[in-house]
Every structure is written in C-alpha cells, then in structure tokens.
mmCIF file of C-alpha atoms in Angstrom:
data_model
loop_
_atom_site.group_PDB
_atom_site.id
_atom_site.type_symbol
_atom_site.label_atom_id
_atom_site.label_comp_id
_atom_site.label_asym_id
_atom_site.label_seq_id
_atom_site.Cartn_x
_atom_site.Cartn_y
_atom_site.Cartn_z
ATOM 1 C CA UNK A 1 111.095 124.204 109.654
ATOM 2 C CA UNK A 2 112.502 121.965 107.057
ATOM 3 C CA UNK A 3 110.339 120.271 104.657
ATOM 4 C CA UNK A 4 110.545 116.435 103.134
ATOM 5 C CA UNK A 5 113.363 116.866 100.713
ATOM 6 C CA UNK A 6 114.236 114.470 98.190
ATOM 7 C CA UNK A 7 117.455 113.974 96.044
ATOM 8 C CA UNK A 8 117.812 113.772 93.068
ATOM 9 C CA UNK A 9 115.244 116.089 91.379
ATOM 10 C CA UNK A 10 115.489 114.190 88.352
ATOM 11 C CA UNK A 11 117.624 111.328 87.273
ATOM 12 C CA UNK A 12 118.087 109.642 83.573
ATOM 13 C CA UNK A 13 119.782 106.216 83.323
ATOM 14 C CA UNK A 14 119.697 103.507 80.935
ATOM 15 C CA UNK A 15 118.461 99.898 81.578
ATOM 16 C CA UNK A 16 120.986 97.801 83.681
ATOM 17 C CA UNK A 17 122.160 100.884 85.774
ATOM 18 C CA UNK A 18 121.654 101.086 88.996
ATOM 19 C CA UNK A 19 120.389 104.354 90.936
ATOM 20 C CA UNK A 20 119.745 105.634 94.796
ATOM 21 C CA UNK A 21 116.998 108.293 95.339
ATOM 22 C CA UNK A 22 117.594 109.985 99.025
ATOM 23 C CA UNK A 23 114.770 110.930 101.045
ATOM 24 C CA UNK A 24 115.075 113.399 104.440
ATOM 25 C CA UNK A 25 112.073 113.509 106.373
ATOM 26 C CA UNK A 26 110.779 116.242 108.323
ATOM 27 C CA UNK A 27 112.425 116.055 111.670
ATOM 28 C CA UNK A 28 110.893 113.999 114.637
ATOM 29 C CA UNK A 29 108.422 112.287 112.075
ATOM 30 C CA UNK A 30 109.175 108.647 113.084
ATOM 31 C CA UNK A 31 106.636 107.365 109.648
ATOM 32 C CA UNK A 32 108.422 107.590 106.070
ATOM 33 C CA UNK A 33 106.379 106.212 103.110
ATOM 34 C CA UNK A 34 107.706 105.837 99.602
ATOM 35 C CA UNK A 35 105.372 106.240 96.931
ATOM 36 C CA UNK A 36 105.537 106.162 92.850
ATOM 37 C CA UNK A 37 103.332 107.400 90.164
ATOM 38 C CA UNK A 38 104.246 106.003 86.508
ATOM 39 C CA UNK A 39 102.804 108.606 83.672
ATOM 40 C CA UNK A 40 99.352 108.906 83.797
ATOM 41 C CA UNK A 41 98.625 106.745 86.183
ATOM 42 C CA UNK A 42 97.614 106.722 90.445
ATOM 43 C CA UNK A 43 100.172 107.537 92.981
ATOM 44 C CA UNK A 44 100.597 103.910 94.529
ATOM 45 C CA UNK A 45 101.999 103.124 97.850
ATOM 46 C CA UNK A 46 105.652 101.104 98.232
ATOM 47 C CA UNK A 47 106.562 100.950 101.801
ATOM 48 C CA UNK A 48 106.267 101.908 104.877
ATOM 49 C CA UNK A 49 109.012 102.586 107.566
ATOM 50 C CA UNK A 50 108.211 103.295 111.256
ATOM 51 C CA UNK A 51 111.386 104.628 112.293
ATOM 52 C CA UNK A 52 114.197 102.192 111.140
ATOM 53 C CA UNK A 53 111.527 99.169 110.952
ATOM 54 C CA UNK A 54 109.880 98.714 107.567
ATOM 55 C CA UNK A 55 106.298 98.472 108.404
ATOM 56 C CA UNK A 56 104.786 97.631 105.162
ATOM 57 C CA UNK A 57 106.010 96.564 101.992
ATOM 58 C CA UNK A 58 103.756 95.323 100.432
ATOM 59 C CA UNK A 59 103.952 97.707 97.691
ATOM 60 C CA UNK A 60 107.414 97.204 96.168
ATOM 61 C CA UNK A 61 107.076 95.759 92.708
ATOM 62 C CA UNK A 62 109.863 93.064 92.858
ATOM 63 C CA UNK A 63 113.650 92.129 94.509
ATOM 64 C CA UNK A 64 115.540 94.984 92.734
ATOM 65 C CA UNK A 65 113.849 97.764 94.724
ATOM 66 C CA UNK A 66 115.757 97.630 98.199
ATOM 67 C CA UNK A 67 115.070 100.897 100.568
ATOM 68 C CA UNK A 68 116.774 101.114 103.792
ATOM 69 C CA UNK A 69 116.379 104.149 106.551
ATOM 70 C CA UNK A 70 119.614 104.509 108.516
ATOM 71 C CA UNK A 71 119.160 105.277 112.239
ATOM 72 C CA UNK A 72 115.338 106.141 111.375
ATOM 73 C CA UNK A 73 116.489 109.514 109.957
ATOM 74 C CA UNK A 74 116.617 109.620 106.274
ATOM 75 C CA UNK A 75 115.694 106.858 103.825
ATOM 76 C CA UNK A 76 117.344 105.813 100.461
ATOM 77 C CA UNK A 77 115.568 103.712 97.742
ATOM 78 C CA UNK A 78 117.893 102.057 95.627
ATOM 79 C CA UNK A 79 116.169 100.252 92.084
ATOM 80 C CA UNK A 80 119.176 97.720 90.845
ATOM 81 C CA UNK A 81 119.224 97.014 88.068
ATOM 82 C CA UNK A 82 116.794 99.885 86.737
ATOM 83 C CA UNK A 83 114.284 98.343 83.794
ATOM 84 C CA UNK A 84 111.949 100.768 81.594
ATOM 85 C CA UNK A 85 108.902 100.141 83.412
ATOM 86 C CA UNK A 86 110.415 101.658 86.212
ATOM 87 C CA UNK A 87 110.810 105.243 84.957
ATOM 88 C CA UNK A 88 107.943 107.231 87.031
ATOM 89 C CA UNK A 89 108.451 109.810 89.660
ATOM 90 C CA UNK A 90 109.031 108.529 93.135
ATOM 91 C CA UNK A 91 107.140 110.518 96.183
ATOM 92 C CA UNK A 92 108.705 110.301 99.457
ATOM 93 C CA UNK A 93 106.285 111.615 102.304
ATOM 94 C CA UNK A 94 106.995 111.854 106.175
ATOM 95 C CA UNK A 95 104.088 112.162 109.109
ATOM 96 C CA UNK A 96 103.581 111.787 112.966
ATOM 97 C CA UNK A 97 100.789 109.802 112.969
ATOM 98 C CA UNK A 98 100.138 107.189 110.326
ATOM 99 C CA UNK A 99 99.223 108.029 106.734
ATOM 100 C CA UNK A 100 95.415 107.223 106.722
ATOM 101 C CA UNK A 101 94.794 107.646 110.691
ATOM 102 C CA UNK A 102 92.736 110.491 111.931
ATOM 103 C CA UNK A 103 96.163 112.546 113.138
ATOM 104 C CA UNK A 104 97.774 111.359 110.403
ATOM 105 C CA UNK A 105 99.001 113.949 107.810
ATOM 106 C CA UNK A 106 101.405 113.422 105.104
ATOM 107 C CA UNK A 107 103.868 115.768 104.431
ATOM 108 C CA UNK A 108 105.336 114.913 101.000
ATOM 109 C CA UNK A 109 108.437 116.006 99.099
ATOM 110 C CA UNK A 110 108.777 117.475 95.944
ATOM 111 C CA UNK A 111 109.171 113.859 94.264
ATOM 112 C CA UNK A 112 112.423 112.312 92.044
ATOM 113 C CA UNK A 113 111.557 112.246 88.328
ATOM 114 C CA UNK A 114 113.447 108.275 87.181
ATOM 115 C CA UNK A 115 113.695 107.986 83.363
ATOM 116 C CA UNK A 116 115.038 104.970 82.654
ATOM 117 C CA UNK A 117 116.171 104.671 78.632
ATOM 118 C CA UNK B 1 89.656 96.687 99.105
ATOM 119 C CA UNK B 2 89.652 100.575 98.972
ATOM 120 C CA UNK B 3 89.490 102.101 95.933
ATOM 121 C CA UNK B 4 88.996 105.692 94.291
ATOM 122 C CA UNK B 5 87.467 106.972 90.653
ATOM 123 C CA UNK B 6 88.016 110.183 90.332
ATOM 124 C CA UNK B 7 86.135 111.636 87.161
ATOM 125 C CA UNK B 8 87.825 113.673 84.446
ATOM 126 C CA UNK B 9 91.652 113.813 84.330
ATOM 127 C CA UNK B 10 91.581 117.538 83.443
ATOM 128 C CA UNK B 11 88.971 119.925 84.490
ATOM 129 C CA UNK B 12 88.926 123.468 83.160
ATOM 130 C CA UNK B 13 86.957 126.718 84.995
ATOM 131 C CA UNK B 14 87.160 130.083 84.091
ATOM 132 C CA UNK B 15 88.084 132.382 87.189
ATOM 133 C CA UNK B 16 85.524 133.208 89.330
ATOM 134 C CA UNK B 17 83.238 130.173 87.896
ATOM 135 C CA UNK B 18 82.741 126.681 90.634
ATOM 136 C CA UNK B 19 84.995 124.382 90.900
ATOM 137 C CA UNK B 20 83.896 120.826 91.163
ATOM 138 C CA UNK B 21 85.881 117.981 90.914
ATOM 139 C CA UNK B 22 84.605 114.178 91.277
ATOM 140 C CA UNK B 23 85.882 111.658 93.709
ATOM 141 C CA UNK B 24 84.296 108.281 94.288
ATOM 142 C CA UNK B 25 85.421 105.525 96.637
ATOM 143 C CA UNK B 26 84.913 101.783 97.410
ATOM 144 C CA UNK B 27 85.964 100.782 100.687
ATOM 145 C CA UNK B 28 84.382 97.852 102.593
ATOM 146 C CA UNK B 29 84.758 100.046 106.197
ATOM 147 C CA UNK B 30 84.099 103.169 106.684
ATOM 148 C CA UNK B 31 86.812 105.119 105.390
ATOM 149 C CA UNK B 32 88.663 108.092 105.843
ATOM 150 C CA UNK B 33 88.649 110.350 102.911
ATOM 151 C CA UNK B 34 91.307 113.243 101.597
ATOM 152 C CA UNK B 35 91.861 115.592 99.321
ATOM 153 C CA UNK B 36 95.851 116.626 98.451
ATOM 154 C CA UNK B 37 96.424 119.278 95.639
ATOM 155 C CA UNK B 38 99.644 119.427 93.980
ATOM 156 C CA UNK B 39 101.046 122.708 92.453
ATOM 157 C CA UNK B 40 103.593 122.855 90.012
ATOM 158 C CA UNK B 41 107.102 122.070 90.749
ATOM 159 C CA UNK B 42 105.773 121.223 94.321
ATOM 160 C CA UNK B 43 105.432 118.062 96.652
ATOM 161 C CA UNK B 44 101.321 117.182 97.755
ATOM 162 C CA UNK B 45 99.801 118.805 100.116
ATOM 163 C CA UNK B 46 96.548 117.736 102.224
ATOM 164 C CA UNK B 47 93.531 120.194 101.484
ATOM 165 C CA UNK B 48 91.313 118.599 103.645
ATOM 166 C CA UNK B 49 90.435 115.394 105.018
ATOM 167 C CA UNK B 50 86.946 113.134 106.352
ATOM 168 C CA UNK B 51 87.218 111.762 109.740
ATOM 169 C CA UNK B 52 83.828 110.824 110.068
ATOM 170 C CA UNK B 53 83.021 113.805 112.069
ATOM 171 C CA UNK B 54 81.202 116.855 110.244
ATOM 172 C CA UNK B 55 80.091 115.377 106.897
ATOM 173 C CA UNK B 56 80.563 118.824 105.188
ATOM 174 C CA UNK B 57 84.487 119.939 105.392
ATOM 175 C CA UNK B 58 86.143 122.481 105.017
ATOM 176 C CA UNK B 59 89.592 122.592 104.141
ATOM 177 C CA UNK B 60 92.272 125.625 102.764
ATOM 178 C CA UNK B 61 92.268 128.187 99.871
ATOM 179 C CA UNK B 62 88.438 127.955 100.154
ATOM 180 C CA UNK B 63 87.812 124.295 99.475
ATOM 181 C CA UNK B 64 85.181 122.194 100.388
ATOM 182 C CA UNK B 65 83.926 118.087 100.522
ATOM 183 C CA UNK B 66 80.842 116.571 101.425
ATOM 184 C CA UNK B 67 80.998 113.188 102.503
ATOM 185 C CA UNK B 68 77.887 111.027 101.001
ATOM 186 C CA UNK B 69 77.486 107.815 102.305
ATOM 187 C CA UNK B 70 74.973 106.847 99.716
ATOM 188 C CA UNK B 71 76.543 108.377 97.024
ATOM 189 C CA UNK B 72 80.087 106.910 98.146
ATOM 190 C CA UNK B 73 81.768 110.175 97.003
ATOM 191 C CA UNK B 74 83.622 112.930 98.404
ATOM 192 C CA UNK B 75 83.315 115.646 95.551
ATOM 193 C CA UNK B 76 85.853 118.896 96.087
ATOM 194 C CA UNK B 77 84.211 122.084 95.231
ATOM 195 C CA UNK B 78 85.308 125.707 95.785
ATOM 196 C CA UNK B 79 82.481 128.749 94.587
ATOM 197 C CA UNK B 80 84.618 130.949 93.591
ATOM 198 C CA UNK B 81 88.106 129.702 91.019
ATOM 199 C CA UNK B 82 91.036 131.579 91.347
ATOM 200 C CA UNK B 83 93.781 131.662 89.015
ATOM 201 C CA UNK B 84 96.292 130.293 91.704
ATOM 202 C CA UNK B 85 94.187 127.183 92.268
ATOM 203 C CA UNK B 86 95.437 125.779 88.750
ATOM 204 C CA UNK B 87 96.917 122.602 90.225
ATOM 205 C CA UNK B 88 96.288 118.797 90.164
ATOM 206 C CA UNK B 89 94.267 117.435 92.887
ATOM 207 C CA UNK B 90 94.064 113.872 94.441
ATOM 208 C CA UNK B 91 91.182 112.050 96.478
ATOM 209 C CA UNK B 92 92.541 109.545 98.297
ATOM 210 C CA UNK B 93 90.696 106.624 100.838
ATOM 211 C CA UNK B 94 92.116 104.910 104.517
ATOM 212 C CA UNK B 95 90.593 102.098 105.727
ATOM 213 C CA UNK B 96 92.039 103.846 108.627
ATOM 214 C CA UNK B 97 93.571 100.666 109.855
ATOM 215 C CA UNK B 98 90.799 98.282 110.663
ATOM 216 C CA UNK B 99 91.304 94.435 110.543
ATOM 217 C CA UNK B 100 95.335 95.199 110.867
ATOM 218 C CA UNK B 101 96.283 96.726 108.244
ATOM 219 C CA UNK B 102 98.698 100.128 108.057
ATOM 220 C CA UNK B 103 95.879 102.862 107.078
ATOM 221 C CA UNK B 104 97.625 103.469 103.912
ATOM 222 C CA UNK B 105 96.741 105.678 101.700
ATOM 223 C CA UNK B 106 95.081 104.576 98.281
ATOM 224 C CA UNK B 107 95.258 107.498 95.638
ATOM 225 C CA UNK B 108 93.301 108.682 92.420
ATOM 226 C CA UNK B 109 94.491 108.960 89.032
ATOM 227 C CA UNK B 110 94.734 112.741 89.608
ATOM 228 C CA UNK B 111 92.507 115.696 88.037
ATOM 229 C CA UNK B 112 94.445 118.994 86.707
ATOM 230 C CA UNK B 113 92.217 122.265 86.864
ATOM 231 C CA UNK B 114 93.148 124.535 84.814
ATOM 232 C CA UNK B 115 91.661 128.051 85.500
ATOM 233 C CA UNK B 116 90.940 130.388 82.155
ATOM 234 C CA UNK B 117 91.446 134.395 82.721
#
C-alpha cells in the first residue's frame, strides 16, 4: 500500500514567487492535515480537510496560503506570493480517524523542504 | 490550551545504555498523549500513543511511556539503545476533541538521539 507522498521534495524560490506543494494521501483516508515546521522550531498545525471540506484552518498564517483538495483525493498548498519567513518544511499527513482521537493515527509524508531567498 | 515541553533538543546514549527522553504537557482536559519518531530522510511515524487506558505503554522498536498525571509528563524510554534508533522524536498532546474542537495535534520542539558505538 501506498504511503502519503508529497511533491516537491525540496523547492528554492525567491521572495515574490509563487509555489504549489502536492500532497497524495493514503487511499480511503477521508482526513488530510497540513502541517509546517520552520528551523528549529515545533511542527505546528495549518489545516484540516475532511474529505473536500476544510475542517479547520485555523492554523494558516495569513491570505497568501490557499490549499484546496480536489474531489477529496489529493491536496495542493499553494503560498503566493512566497516571503522569507515562510521557508520551513511543510508535513502533509493523512488518517481514518481524526488526528488526536483515540483511532486516530497519522500517517505522514516525507515533508517538502520551501527555501524561500 | 494544550501545550508540550519537551526537554533537551539533542540527547546522546551510547548503544546498549537507556534511553530517556522528556515530554511534558499542559492541557486543561485530559489529554491524549503520543510519541512520533522521525528517521532520516523519512516522514513521522507514531511510536505509541495514551488513550487513557493502561498508564504504562508500550509502543514499537522497544519503546515505552508512562503517563503521570501528577507529574503531567509522558517521558519515552527504551532499556536497551540501538544504533538504528538514532532519530528525532516528538511528544505531541489532543485534547481529543472536547468542547468542539478538531483533536488536533499540538507538537514538541523535537529531541534528536543520537546513539554512540
């Protein structure tokens, strides 16, 4: 069985670009969460989607992140226009059951390494 | 709000000495408490996880957390370190999704063991 996969492994841009990380859950796994760690620091939640619904939020950092999840398959995460503070590496995770719940287990993806210059 | 300190951002063993790593929480509910360990070039992975059931678990690779309720921590250890358990671990707290919220997942800074031949 497939695991989360996430594309691209690693992206550099410079300030004012815009870029899309892609995010394929594990099949059947109707909760996708986006997560980010910046250097050094926790990994802190962004959103949530339940299927094609975003759940939760509450994390995003401000009106240039915009993630979508077509058809409640896979999920993009587009940052537009990219600033420095952004660079960080992006988790996406996938799970049956939600992310703190008793049957919840998140299955995560390698993660997308942003450097923004 | 949940929260979690974990203690030490790098912890080094030599192999076959204990491993203990530090996790302590704040959450105003009784929470639900992980462990995910990330090795290199790889997505997280859950290691174990506190449903308010048994408050010793027991989790993979030989990995163990006690839950104390007075302490508020939920401290990893493992007797024995092998050299494959070099990795960075995370604690992370649910509120489990009382008072209608998600159950998300809040993380800790991350500890890397290291693990000396």
């Amino acid at each position: 069985e497939a695991g989360v996969t996430q594309f691209p492994s690693h992206s550099v841009i410079e300030k004012g670009q815009t870029v899309t990380l892609r995010c394929d859950p594990i099949s059947g796994h109707d909760n996708l969460y986006w997560y980010r760690r910046v250097m050094g620091k926790e990994i802190k939640f962004l959103l949530h989607f339940v299927k094609e619904s975003k759940q939760d939020e509450s994390g995003m950092p401000n009106n240039r992140f915009l993630a979508e999840r077509t058809g409640g398959t896979y999920s993009t995460l587009k940052v537009q226009p990219a600033e420095l503070e952004d660079s960080g590496v992006y988790f996406c995770a996938s799970s049956q059951g939600l992310a703190g719940s008793i049957t919840g287990e998140l299955f995560f993806g390698e993660g997308s390494r942003l450097t923004v210059l | 709000a949940q929260s979690v300190t974990q203690l030490g951002s790098h912890v080094s063993v030599s192999e076959g000495a204990l491993v203990l790593l530090r996790c302590n929480y704040s959450s105003s509910v009784p929470p639900y408490l992980f462990w995910y360990v990330q090795y290199p070039n790889q997505g997280l992975q859950l290691l174990l996880k506190y449903t308010s059931a048994a408050t010793l678990v027991k989790g993979i690779n030989g990995f163990e957390a006690e839950f104390k309720k007075s302490e508020t921590s939920f401290h990893l250890t493992k007797p024995s370190a092998h050299m494959s358990d070099a990795a960075e671990y995370f604690c992370a707290v649910s509120d489990r999704g009382y008072g209608g919220s998600q159950g998300n997942l809040i993380f800790g800074k991350g500890t890397k063991l290291s693990v000396k031949p």
